[in-house]
């Protein structure tokens, strides 16, 4: 029986998370642990984008905006309202979800490049606000985030790592649950053909709205995690380079795959550390990655593994090419 | 007791000044197979879109099993038991054959992420049952061995069978087929006709929009003929064949075409 | 009154640049159904390579301008042959091709970063920036040159599209590439021309607007968004509607910044455009797209 007919198993995800738990014992030094935390944070951010664009086909180029709003809200709720980190976290995620709902309602009437540009405009506006509304956001200097404490003492680096891992684990399991279940199928159906999806009983508009809000909330989760790790939020969180990193992760890892966001995040975070001369050329290399992967490995690195079943199939002798018939008709 | 399965009454659809469907009324009884034919531009496709909910009616109404579905969006018709196929096959290219059929079960699963998470305990069983049923359906249409294939590896005839299988997965009371025989060769058409006969024997009601007159004459209990947006005949196949208005519409059309 | 006329002039000036980008986007979209995300980067390349030729190499303008056009045309060639064409041949959907042009845009930005660094640079003015009083208006030759160039490119585009055989093929390709192919029109050649022409338009816009905006490698991003907003405000289907949309956006921006605060100018424009999109999804002036559906 071919692989594709069996339901995908949750165990690979559990194995990866177990590796995540063991990681602090395998790594030497705080710097490597910090890299590991950044990988999880970027993986979280990209999972939201993957659900929205990779699975549902609805592009959002404003994810970095939600990421920044989440981080700022997390900091401001603690600083201005004196909320505990847990409440501030919940509040930040809720704020982004509501903001996501408010913008999704009109934006999701748009499609493809209209949606891309409108969401990008939304992201740029949020970034402008972060830079210019100095009284509230601290301007370009940003804000200091109070460190996480446990029993009256500041949490150590390993402790923070486990907090990030726990949150990333929940998001990862949720992402994977959606990807493997009938919900993921419905999302892919919307991506492939909205009319056909609707004919099969998928409430297309409602699903798009839900996933947009979910992706916004997930971006906020990533933003909160980042401010926990860096203890500082500033407008660079909502800037173009975050979007570039996220897109590179998505394309290199593999759009619409279960492990793409994590694989992509690992590569995009680790690669600059390995290549000494990376610094100035980083943006150029990311851009080249996006172009080359779109051209030659369109399903990304994860796609190479997850779609083995199909590449093996296509090696079989070609049958009557149905696609040709369809194209003439289309 | 005598409620028809589908009741179309005074259905009208205008596009700007053009009336594509004009005051069309007909009924389809339980277990009946109804054909919808007409020369090019008769309004068949628009009529089909109105019944499937792809386009709203300008006026008139559509009842399904006694219930007014005129205002229902396309996506809520499948859960009610109205399933459809597409003329230009619209399967999901990102999925395998089996996953395409599984999409037909969508209304039976919990709606949305949160509800699914609450029902996570039962979800595994539901998924297993759906896969089991999907295999049975693929077996029924003769494609069980292709379950794991990508859909671009299939022939057009096979794609249509997957499309019908996907529509059947929703356990419809009423199946709407949009030119199912278009583009098929003789063997594939015969295979399709034989399959539709089996579905009819199981008591499934159907609406067939079709160009292939022989195909439709053999498959249907009754035939609705449209010309230029209006219904010109509504009768059993044998009488439609000899109906003057129908012959005039087709021959007039042909004569008209011949002049060009 | 003086403030108003000043604001209107600066609005028309910036609007001309947005309009030229909108026009460029519309031309490429018309022939290829793709939004070229790197269009704003052509403006950036125009401004920054003007610095390179004029300030760094100390060349006179009559050499520098062909040089700038050479730079943007080479970039457009690379974009067409390196990204657009291979992706079309792989049957990538339009949104994926847009992702490809976005990748290219990031590459151009990355190259710009290596060549010019991240700081804002002073772009030498082709014409004088000295105030010039024309009746009630205070302007300067550079501003007037931008507006004149805008008008000139509009006329040139109109001439090419409606008065040449080649323009007829462009319009045919836009309506239906397959039918155009049957008529013996090579749509790939048309797309190549669209890329080259729109790159030139945007590059020259960059040379002219550089001294007013300042040259910075990130400027392309804001410009592509505003150019796109211009195009959808006017209607993506027509280059002229897109150009008109640009003027409208430039004016709104200037007036809102002048009488309100620049903090709210961008959000306000954004809201307005969303509003337009809901009322007229195909732009205020365009019905071209609507016809196609």
mmCIF file of C-alpha atoms in Angstrom, chain C residues 50-241:
data_model
loop_
_atom_site.group_PDB
_atom_site.id
_atom_site.type_symbol
_atom_site.label_atom_id
_atom_site.label_comp_id
_atom_site.label_asym_id
_atom_site.label_seq_id
_atom_site.Cartn_x
_atom_site.Cartn_y
_atom_site.Cartn_z
ATOM 1 C CA UNK C 50 22.904 58.279 -10.355
ATOM 2 C CA UNK C 51 25.005 58.912 -7.244
ATOM 3 C CA UNK C 52 27.492 56.345 -8.450
ATOM 4 C CA UNK C 53 27.897 57.825 -11.918
ATOM 5 C CA UNK C 54 27.679 61.522 -11.043
ATOM 6 C CA UNK C 55 29.241 61.802 -7.578
ATOM 7 C CA UNK C 56 31.544 58.799 -7.328
ATOM 8 C CA UNK C 57 32.770 58.581 -10.934
ATOM 9 C CA UNK C 58 32.300 62.287 -11.523
ATOM 10 C CA UNK C 59 30.734 61.771 -14.937
ATOM 11 C CA UNK C 60 28.628 64.373 -16.733
ATOM 12 C CA UNK C 61 24.866 63.848 -16.854
ATOM 13 C CA UNK C 62 24.736 63.058 -20.558
ATOM 14 C CA UNK C 63 26.818 59.935 -19.820
ATOM 15 C CA UNK C 64 25.298 59.263 -16.416
ATOM 16 C CA UNK C 65 21.705 59.022 -17.636
ATOM 17 C CA UNK C 66 22.418 56.370 -20.287
ATOM 18 C CA UNK C 67 24.492 54.663 -17.589
ATOM 19 C CA UNK C 68 21.524 54.609 -15.198
ATOM 20 C CA UNK C 69 19.257 53.295 -17.942
ATOM 21 C CA UNK C 70 21.872 50.617 -18.650
ATOM 22 C CA UNK C 71 21.890 49.551 -15.001
ATOM 23 C CA UNK C 72 18.114 49.227 -14.707
ATOM 24 C CA UNK C 73 17.830 47.522 -18.094
ATOM 25 C CA UNK C 74 20.471 44.952 -17.174
ATOM 26 C CA UNK C 75 18.584 44.316 -13.946
ATOM 27 C CA UNK C 76 15.325 43.980 -15.877
ATOM 28 C CA UNK C 77 16.966 41.487 -18.248
ATOM 29 C CA UNK C 78 18.228 39.454 -15.312
ATOM 30 C CA UNK C 79 14.740 39.534 -13.767
ATOM 31 C CA UNK C 80 13.088 38.452 -16.998
ATOM 32 C CA UNK C 81 15.516 35.686 -17.951
ATOM 33 C CA UNK C 82 16.487 34.601 -14.450
ATOM 34 C CA UNK C 83 13.160 34.619 -12.650
ATOM 35 C CA UNK C 84 10.080 35.349 -14.742
ATOM 36 C CA UNK C 85 10.693 33.176 -17.769
ATOM 37 C CA UNK C 86 11.963 30.041 -16.004
ATOM 38 C CA UNK C 87 9.040 30.224 -13.575
ATOM 39 C CA UNK C 88 6.479 30.603 -16.353
ATOM 40 C CA UNK C 89 8.034 27.637 -18.146
ATOM 41 C CA UNK C 90 7.633 25.623 -14.950
ATOM 42 C CA UNK C 91 3.957 26.623 -14.975
ATOM 43 C CA UNK C 92 4.213 28.405 -11.636
ATOM 44 C CA UNK C 93 0.979 30.191 -10.617
ATOM 45 C CA UNK C 94 1.055 34.030 -10.693
ATOM 46 C CA UNK C 95 1.367 34.375 -6.928
ATOM 47 C CA UNK C 96 4.410 32.092 -6.899
ATOM 48 C CA UNK C 97 5.939 34.161 -9.688
ATOM 49 C CA UNK C 98 5.295 37.243 -7.570
ATOM 50 C CA UNK C 99 7.147 35.496 -4.748
ATOM 51 C CA UNK C 100 9.971 35.007 -7.228
ATOM 52 C CA UNK C 101 10.054 38.714 -8.069
ATOM 53 C CA UNK C 102 9.991 39.381 -4.337
ATOM 54 C CA UNK C 103 13.039 37.128 -3.999
ATOM 55 C CA UNK C 104 14.653 39.116 -6.800
ATOM 56 C CA UNK C 105 13.722 42.342 -5.024
ATOM 57 C CA UNK C 106 15.415 41.068 -1.874
ATOM 58 C CA UNK C 107 18.481 40.192 -3.970
ATOM 59 C CA UNK C 108 18.595 43.680 -5.497
ATOM 60 C CA UNK C 109 18.279 45.128 -2.011
ATOM 61 C CA UNK C 110 21.090 42.834 -0.855
ATOM 62 C CA UNK C 111 23.346 43.898 -3.702
ATOM 63 C CA UNK C 112 22.501 47.538 -2.995
ATOM 64 C CA UNK C 113 23.447 46.981 0.616
ATOM 65 C CA UNK C 114 26.852 45.667 -0.430
ATOM 66 C CA UNK C 115 27.452 48.486 -2.911
ATOM 67 C CA UNK C 116 25.956 51.517 -1.186
ATOM 68 C CA UNK C 117 25.502 50.546 2.467
ATOM 69 C CA UNK C 118 22.405 51.097 4.569
ATOM 70 C CA UNK C 119 22.586 54.883 5.046
ATOM 71 C CA UNK C 120 20.528 57.503 3.343
ATOM 72 C CA UNK C 121 22.549 59.295 0.681
ATOM 73 C CA UNK C 122 22.393 62.670 -0.967
ATOM 74 C CA UNK C 123 21.436 62.297 -4.620
ATOM 75 C CA UNK C 124 22.801 65.004 -6.942
ATOM 76 C CA UNK C 125 20.110 66.995 -8.656
ATOM 77 C CA UNK C 126 19.947 66.983 -12.418
ATOM 78 C CA UNK C 127 18.387 70.425 -12.363
ATOM 79 C CA UNK C 128 18.520 73.205 -9.845
ATOM 80 C CA UNK C 129 16.685 72.874 -6.543
ATOM 81 C CA UNK C 130 16.560 76.659 -6.169
ATOM 82 C CA UNK C 131 13.086 78.085 -5.566
ATOM 83 C CA UNK C 132 11.351 79.247 -8.680
ATOM 84 C CA UNK C 133 8.321 81.500 -8.471
ATOM 85 C CA UNK C 134 5.694 80.910 -11.147
ATOM 86 C CA UNK C 135 2.699 83.151 -10.467
ATOM 87 C CA UNK C 136 1.303 82.072 -7.092
ATOM 88 C CA UNK C 137 3.357 78.872 -7.026
ATOM 89 C CA UNK C 138 6.741 78.313 -5.464
ATOM 90 C CA UNK C 139 8.482 75.392 -7.072
ATOM 91 C CA UNK C 140 11.872 74.397 -8.395
ATOM 92 C CA UNK C 141 13.105 73.104 -11.755
ATOM 93 C CA UNK C 142 13.598 69.562 -10.445
ATOM 94 C CA UNK C 143 9.960 69.364 -9.349
ATOM 95 C CA UNK C 144 8.802 70.654 -12.695
ATOM 96 C CA UNK C 145 11.045 68.152 -14.454
ATOM 97 C CA UNK C 146 9.440 65.282 -12.545
ATOM 98 C CA UNK C 147 5.952 66.411 -13.494
ATOM 99 C CA UNK C 148 7.025 66.951 -17.105
ATOM 100 C CA UNK C 149 8.613 63.505 -17.236
ATOM 101 C CA UNK C 150 5.445 62.005 -15.839
ATOM 102 C CA UNK C 151 3.441 63.636 -18.601
ATOM 103 C CA UNK C 152 5.983 62.647 -21.231
ATOM 104 C CA UNK C 153 5.927 58.986 -20.217
ATOM 105 C CA UNK C 154 2.137 58.984 -20.229
ATOM 106 C CA UNK C 155 2.135 60.263 -23.794
ATOM 107 C CA UNK C 156 4.866 57.830 -24.826
ATOM 108 C CA UNK C 157 2.992 54.877 -23.286
ATOM 109 C CA UNK C 158 -0.214 55.951 -24.993
ATOM 110 C CA UNK C 159 1.612 56.293 -28.298
ATOM 111 C CA UNK C 160 3.217 52.865 -28.042
ATOM 112 C CA UNK C 161 0.022 51.127 -26.960
ATOM 113 C CA UNK C 162 -2.413 52.760 -29.363
ATOM 114 C CA UNK C 163 -0.424 54.014 -32.317
ATOM 115 C CA UNK C 164 1.995 51.212 -33.113
ATOM 116 C CA UNK C 165 1.593 47.658 -34.345
ATOM 117 C CA UNK C 166 3.720 46.519 -31.443
ATOM 118 C CA UNK C 167 1.326 48.215 -29.019
ATOM 119 C CA UNK C 168 -1.542 46.309 -30.595
ATOM 120 C CA UNK C 169 0.262 43.031 -29.854
ATOM 121 C CA UNK C 170 0.842 44.173 -26.281
ATOM 122 C CA UNK C 171 -2.839 44.819 -25.828
ATOM 123 C CA UNK C 172 -3.731 41.517 -27.500
ATOM 124 C CA UNK C 173 -1.378 39.631 -25.174
ATOM 125 C CA UNK C 174 -3.011 41.314 -22.217
ATOM 126 C CA UNK C 175 -6.470 40.182 -23.280
ATOM 127 C CA UNK C 176 -5.557 36.563 -23.954
ATOM 128 C CA UNK C 177 -1.978 35.294 -24.202
ATOM 129 C CA UNK C 178 -3.068 32.001 -25.825
ATOM 130 C CA UNK C 179 -5.077 33.642 -28.575
ATOM 131 C CA UNK C 180 -2.266 36.141 -29.067
ATOM 132 C CA UNK C 181 0.125 33.224 -29.486
ATOM 133 C CA UNK C 182 -2.162 31.733 -32.130
ATOM 134 C CA UNK C 183 -2.074 35.055 -33.932
ATOM 135 C CA UNK C 184 1.673 34.698 -34.128
ATOM 136 C CA UNK C 185 2.458 37.144 -31.361
ATOM 137 C CA UNK C 186 5.345 35.996 -29.236
ATOM 138 C CA UNK C 187 4.157 36.911 -25.774
ATOM 139 C CA UNK C 188 7.584 36.290 -24.259
ATOM 140 C CA UNK C 189 8.959 39.104 -26.392
ATOM 141 C CA UNK C 190 6.130 41.366 -25.269
ATOM 142 C CA UNK C 191 6.828 40.595 -21.620
ATOM 143 C CA UNK C 192 10.528 41.263 -22.136
ATOM 144 C CA UNK C 193 9.677 44.629 -23.646
ATOM 145 C CA UNK C 194 7.322 45.397 -20.734
ATOM 146 C CA UNK C 195 10.076 44.670 -18.257
ATOM 147 C CA UNK C 196 12.618 46.829 -20.093
ATOM 148 C CA UNK C 197 10.241 49.726 -20.694
ATOM 149 C CA UNK C 198 8.870 49.820 -17.162
ATOM 150 C CA UNK C 199 12.372 49.491 -15.698
ATOM 151 C CA UNK C 200 13.449 52.523 -17.703
ATOM 152 C CA UNK C 201 10.404 54.507 -16.588
ATOM 153 C CA UNK C 202 11.034 53.650 -12.945
ATOM 154 C CA UNK C 203 14.794 54.196 -13.176
ATOM 155 C CA UNK C 204 14.379 57.684 -14.583
ATOM 156 C CA UNK C 205 11.755 58.421 -11.940
ATOM 157 C CA UNK C 206 14.400 57.431 -9.401
ATOM 158 C CA UNK C 207 17.007 59.786 -10.864
ATOM 159 C CA UNK C 208 14.574 62.677 -10.660
ATOM 160 C CA UNK C 209 12.996 62.011 -7.287
ATOM 161 C CA UNK C 210 16.262 61.001 -5.596
ATOM 162 C CA UNK C 211 17.291 64.550 -4.671
ATOM 163 C CA UNK C 212 13.879 65.177 -3.095
ATOM 164 C CA UNK C 213 13.443 61.898 -1.186
ATOM 165 C CA UNK C 214 17.095 61.071 -0.571
ATOM 166 C CA UNK C 215 18.595 57.820 -1.821
ATOM 167 C CA UNK C 216 18.401 54.778 0.428
ATOM 168 C CA UNK C 217 18.413 51.100 -0.523
ATOM 169 C CA UNK C 218 15.192 50.471 1.400
ATOM 170 C CA UNK C 219 13.236 53.129 -0.481
ATOM 171 C CA UNK C 220 11.955 50.607 -3.015
ATOM 172 C CA UNK C 221 9.709 48.923 -0.470
ATOM 173 C CA UNK C 222 7.577 51.917 0.423
ATOM 174 C CA UNK C 223 7.516 52.931 -3.237
ATOM 175 C CA UNK C 224 6.295 49.566 -4.494
ATOM 176 C CA UNK C 225 3.494 49.578 -1.945
ATOM 177 C CA UNK C 226 2.450 53.115 -2.841
ATOM 178 C CA UNK C 227 2.834 52.401 -6.547
ATOM 179 C CA UNK C 228 0.680 49.332 -6.134
ATOM 180 C CA UNK C 229 -1.886 51.243 -4.112
ATOM 181 C CA UNK C 230 -1.878 53.802 -6.923
ATOM 182 C CA UNK C 231 -2.469 51.044 -9.427
ATOM 183 C CA UNK C 232 -5.354 49.498 -7.530
ATOM 184 C CA UNK C 233 -6.868 52.860 -6.672
ATOM 185 C CA UNK C 234 -6.964 53.788 -10.345
ATOM 186 C CA UNK C 235 -7.360 50.291 -11.727
ATOM 187 C CA UNK C 236 -4.566 47.861 -12.493
ATOM 188 C CA UNK C 237 -5.968 47.132 -15.933
ATOM 189 C CA UNK C 238 -5.063 50.497 -17.426
ATOM 190 C CA UNK C 239 -1.637 52.167 -17.198
ATOM 191 C CA UNK C 240 -3.277 55.585 -17.342
ATOM 192 C CA UNK C 241 -5.757 54.868 -14.566
#
